[in-house]
Short mmCIF file of C-alpha atoms in Angstrom, two decimals:
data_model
loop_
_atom_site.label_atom_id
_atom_site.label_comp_id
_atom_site.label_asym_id
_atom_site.label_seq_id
_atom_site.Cartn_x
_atom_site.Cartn_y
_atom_site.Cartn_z
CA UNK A 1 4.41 1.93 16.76
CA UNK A 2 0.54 1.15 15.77
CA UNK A 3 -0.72 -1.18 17.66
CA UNK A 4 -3.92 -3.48 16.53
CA UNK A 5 -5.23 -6.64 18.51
CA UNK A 6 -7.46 -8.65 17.74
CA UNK A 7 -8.90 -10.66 20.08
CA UNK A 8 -8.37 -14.59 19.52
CA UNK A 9 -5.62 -16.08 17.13
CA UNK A 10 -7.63 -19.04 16.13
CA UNK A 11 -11.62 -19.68 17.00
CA UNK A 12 -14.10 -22.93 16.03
CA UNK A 13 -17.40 -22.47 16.21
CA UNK A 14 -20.84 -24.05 15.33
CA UNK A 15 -22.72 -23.24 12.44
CA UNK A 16 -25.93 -21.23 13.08
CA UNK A 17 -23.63 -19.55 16.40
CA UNK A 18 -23.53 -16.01 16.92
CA UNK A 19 -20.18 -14.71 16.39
CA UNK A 20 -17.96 -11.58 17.34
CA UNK A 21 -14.63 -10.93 16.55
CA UNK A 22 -13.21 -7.97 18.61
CA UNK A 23 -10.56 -5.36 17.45
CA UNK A 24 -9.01 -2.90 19.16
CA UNK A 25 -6.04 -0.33 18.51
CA UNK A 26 -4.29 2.15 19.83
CA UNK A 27 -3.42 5.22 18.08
CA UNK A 28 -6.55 7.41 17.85
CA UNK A 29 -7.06 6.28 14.32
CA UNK A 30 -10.67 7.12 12.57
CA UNK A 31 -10.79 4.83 10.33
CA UNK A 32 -10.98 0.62 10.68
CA UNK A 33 -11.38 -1.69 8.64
CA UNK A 34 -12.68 -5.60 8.38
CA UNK A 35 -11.33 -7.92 5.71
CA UNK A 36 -11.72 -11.78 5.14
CA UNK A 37 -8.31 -13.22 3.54
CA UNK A 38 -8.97 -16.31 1.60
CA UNK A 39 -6.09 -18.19 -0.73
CA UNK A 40 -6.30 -16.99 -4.30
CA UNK A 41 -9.12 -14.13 -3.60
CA UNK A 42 -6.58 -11.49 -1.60
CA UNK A 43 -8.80 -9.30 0.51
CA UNK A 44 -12.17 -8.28 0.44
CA UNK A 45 -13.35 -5.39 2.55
CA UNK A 46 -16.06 -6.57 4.45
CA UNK A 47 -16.71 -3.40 6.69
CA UNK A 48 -15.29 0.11 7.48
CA UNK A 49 -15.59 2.87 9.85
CA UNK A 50 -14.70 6.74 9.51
CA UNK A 51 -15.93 7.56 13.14
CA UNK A 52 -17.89 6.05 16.19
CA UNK A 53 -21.21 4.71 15.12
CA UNK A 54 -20.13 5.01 11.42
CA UNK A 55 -19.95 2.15 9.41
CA UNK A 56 -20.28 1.34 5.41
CA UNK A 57 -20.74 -1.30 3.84
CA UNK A 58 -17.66 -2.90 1.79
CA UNK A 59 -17.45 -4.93 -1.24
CA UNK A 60 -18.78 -8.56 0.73
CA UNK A 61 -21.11 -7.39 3.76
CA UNK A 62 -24.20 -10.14 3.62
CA UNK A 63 -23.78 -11.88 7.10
CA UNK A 64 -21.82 -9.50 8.78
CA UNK A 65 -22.80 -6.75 10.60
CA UNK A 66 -20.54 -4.19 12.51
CA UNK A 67 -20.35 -2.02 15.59
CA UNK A 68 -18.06 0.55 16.60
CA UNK A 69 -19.18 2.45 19.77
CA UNK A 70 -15.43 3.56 20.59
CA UNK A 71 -13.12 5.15 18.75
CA UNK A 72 -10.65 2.56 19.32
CA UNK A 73 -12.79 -0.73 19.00
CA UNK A 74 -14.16 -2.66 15.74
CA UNK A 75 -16.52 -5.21 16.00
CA UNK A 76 -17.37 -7.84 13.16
CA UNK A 77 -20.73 -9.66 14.04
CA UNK A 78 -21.68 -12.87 12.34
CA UNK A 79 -25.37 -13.16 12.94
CA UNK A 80 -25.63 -17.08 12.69
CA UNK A 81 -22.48 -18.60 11.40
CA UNK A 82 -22.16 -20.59 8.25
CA UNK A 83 -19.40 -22.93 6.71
CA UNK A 84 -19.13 -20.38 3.91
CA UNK A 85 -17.56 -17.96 6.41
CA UNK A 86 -14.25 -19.95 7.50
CA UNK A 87 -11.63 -17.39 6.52
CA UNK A 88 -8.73 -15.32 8.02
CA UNK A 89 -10.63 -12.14 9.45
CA UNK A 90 -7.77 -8.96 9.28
CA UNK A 91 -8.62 -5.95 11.06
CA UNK A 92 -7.21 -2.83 9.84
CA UNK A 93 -6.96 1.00 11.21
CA UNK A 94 -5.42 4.12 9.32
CA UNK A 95 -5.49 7.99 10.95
CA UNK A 96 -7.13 10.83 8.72
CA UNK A 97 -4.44 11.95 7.09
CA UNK A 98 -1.84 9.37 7.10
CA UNK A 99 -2.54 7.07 4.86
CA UNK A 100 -0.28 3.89 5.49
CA UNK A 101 -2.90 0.84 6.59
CA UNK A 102 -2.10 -1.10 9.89
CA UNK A 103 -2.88 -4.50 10.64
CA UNK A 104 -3.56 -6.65 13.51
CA UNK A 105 -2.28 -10.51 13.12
CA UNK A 106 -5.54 -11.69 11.85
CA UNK A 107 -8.35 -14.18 13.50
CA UNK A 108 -8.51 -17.69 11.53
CA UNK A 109 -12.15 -18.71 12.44
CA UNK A 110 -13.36 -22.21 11.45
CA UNK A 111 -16.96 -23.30 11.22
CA UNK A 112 -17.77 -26.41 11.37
CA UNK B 1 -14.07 -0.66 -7.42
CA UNK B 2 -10.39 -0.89 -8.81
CA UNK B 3 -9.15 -4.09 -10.13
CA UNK B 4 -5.59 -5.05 -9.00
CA UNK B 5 -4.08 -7.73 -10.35
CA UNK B 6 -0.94 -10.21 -9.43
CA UNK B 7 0.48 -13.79 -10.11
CA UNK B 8 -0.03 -16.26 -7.86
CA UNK B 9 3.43 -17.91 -7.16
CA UNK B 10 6.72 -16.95 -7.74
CA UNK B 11 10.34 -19.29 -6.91
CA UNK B 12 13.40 -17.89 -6.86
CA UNK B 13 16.71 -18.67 -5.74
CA UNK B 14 18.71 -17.71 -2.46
CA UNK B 15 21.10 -14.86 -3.35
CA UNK B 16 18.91 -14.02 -6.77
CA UNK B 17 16.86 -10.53 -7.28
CA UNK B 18 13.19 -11.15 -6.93
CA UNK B 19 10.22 -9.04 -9.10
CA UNK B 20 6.59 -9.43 -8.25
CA UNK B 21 4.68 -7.68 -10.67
CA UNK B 22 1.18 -5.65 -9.58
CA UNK B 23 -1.62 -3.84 -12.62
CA UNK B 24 -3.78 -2.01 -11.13
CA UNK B 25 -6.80 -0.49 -13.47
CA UNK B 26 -7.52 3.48 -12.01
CA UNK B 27 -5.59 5.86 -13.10
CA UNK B 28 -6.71 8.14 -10.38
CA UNK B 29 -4.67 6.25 -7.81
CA UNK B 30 -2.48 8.17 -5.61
CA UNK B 31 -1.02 5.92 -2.79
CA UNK B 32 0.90 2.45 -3.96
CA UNK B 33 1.64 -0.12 -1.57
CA UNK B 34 3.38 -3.44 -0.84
CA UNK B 35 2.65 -5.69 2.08
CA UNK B 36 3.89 -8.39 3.09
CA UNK B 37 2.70 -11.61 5.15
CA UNK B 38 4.27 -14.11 6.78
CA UNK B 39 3.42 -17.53 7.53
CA UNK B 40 0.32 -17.07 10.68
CA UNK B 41 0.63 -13.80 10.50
CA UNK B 42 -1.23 -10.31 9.44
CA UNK B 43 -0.37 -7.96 6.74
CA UNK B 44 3.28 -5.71 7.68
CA UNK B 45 3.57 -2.42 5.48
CA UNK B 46 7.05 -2.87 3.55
CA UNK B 47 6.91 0.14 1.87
CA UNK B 48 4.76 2.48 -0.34
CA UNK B 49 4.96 4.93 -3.03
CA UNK B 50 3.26 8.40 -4.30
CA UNK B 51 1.40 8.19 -7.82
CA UNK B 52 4.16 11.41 -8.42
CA UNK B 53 7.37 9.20 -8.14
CA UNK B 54 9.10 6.83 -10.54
CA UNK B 55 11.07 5.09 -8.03
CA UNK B 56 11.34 4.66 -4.40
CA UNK B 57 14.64 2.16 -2.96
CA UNK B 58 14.84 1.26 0.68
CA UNK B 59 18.03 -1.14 1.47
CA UNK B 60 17.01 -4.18 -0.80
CA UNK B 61 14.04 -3.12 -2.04
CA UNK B 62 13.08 -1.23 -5.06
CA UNK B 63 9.64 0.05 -5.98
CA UNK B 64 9.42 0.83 -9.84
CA UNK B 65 5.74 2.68 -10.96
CA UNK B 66 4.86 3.03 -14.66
CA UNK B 67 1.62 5.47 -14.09
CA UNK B 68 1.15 5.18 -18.31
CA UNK B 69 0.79 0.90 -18.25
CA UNK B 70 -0.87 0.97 -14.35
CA UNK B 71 2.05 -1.27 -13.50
CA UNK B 72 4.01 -1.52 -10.00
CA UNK B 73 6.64 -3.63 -9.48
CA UNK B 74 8.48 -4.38 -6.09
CA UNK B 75 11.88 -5.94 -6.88
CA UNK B 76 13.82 -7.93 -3.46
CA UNK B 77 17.75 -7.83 -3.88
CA UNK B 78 19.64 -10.88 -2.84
CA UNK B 79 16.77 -12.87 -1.53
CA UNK B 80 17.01 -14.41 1.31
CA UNK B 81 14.63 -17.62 2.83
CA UNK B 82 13.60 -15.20 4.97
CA UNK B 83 12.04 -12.98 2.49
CA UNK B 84 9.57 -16.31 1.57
CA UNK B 85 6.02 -14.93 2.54
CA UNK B 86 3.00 -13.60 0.67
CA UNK B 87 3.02 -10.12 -0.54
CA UNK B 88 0.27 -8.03 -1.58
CA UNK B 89 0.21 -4.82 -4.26
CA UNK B 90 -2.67 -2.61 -2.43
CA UNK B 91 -3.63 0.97 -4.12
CA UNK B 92 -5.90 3.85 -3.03
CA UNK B 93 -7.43 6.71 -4.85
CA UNK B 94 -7.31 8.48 -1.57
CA UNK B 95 -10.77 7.71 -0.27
CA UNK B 96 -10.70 5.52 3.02
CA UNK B 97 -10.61 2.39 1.08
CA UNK B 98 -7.56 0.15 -0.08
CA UNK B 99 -7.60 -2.11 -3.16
CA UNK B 100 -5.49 -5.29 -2.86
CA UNK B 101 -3.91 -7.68 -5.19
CA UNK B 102 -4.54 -11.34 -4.35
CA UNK B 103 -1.16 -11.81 -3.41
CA UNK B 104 2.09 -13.45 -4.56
CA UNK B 105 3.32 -16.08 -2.76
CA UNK B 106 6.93 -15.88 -2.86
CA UNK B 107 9.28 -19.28 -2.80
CA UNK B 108 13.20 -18.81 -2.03
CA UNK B 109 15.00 -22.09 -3.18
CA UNK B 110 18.11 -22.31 -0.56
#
């Protein structure tokens, strides 16, 4: 089975902190994905990847930024947290040509 | 983008068949999918269907696609408590990108 982790379950941090959530799986996929989860809104792709040291921009990228140096890690930078950015952060991966979506269990980040 | 669009909430009772409802807006779509969440927990691929089939069953669940109205439809047999979670329509045109739904939060009444 696919296997994505992500990092930490729950985090708090400070507003105006710099912020990285980590994700990592392990089937050789190309492709991963950020999304923010909040109630009523669904998701919203934040980030993507196709390959190492790809990334394009998704439908909600201001104050994120991304980095994928490995094929198998994601990385969603927050620059300088703000309140407006307490969600439920899902990372994502997907091969080439399959096209079913995997997800790790998600990273509920409060900022406070 | 592609606009895909579900109801909120849904309540059913234990032992009834459930129907969550998903319109989706291109007609270019080739992959149709339903996810569900549970409580604390990510997004689990229940099942999916190709923009060239009707109808895909697996045990107790049905997928229905009407490609004409952009509808998809996931009906749950028998529902059970445990089926109470949140469950998500998501579509693709192919591309590396998946649209979702907001979500329907499902509510079995034992």
């Amino acid at each position: 089975d696919v296997k994505v982790t992500q990092s930490s379950r729950y985090l708090v941090k400070r507003t105006g902190e710099k912020v990285f959530l980590e994700c990592v799986q392990d089937m050789d996929h190309e492709n991963m994905f950020w999304y923010r989860q909040d109630p009523g809104l669904g998701l919203r792709l934040i980030y993507f990847s196709y390959d190492v040291k790809m990334k394009e921009k998704g439908d909600i990228p201001e104050g994120y930024s991304v980095s994928r140096e490995k094929k198998e890690r994601f990385s969603l930078i927050l620059e300088s947290a703000s309140t407006n950015q307490t969600s439920m952060y899902l990372c994502a991966s997907k091969g080439r040509v399959n096209e079913k979506l995997f997800f790790g269990s998600g990273t509920q980040l409060s900022v406070l | 983008g592609e606009d895909v669009e579900q109801s909120l909430f849904l309540s059913v009772r234990e032992g009834d068949s459930s129907v969550i409802n998903c319109t989706y807006t291109d007609s270019s779509s080739t992959y149709l999918y339903w996810y569900k969440q549970e409580p604390g927990a990510g997004l689990q691929l229940l099942t999916y269907i190709f923009s060239n089939m009707d109808m895909k069953q697996d045990q107790r669940l049905t997928v229905l696609l009407n490609k004409k109205d952009k509808h998809l439809s996931l009906r749950i047999a028998d529902t059970q408590t445990g089926d109470s979670a949140i469950y998500f329509c998501a579509v693709t045109t192919g591309a590396n990108n998946l649209f979702f739904g907001t979500g329907t939060r499902l509510t079995v009444i034992p």
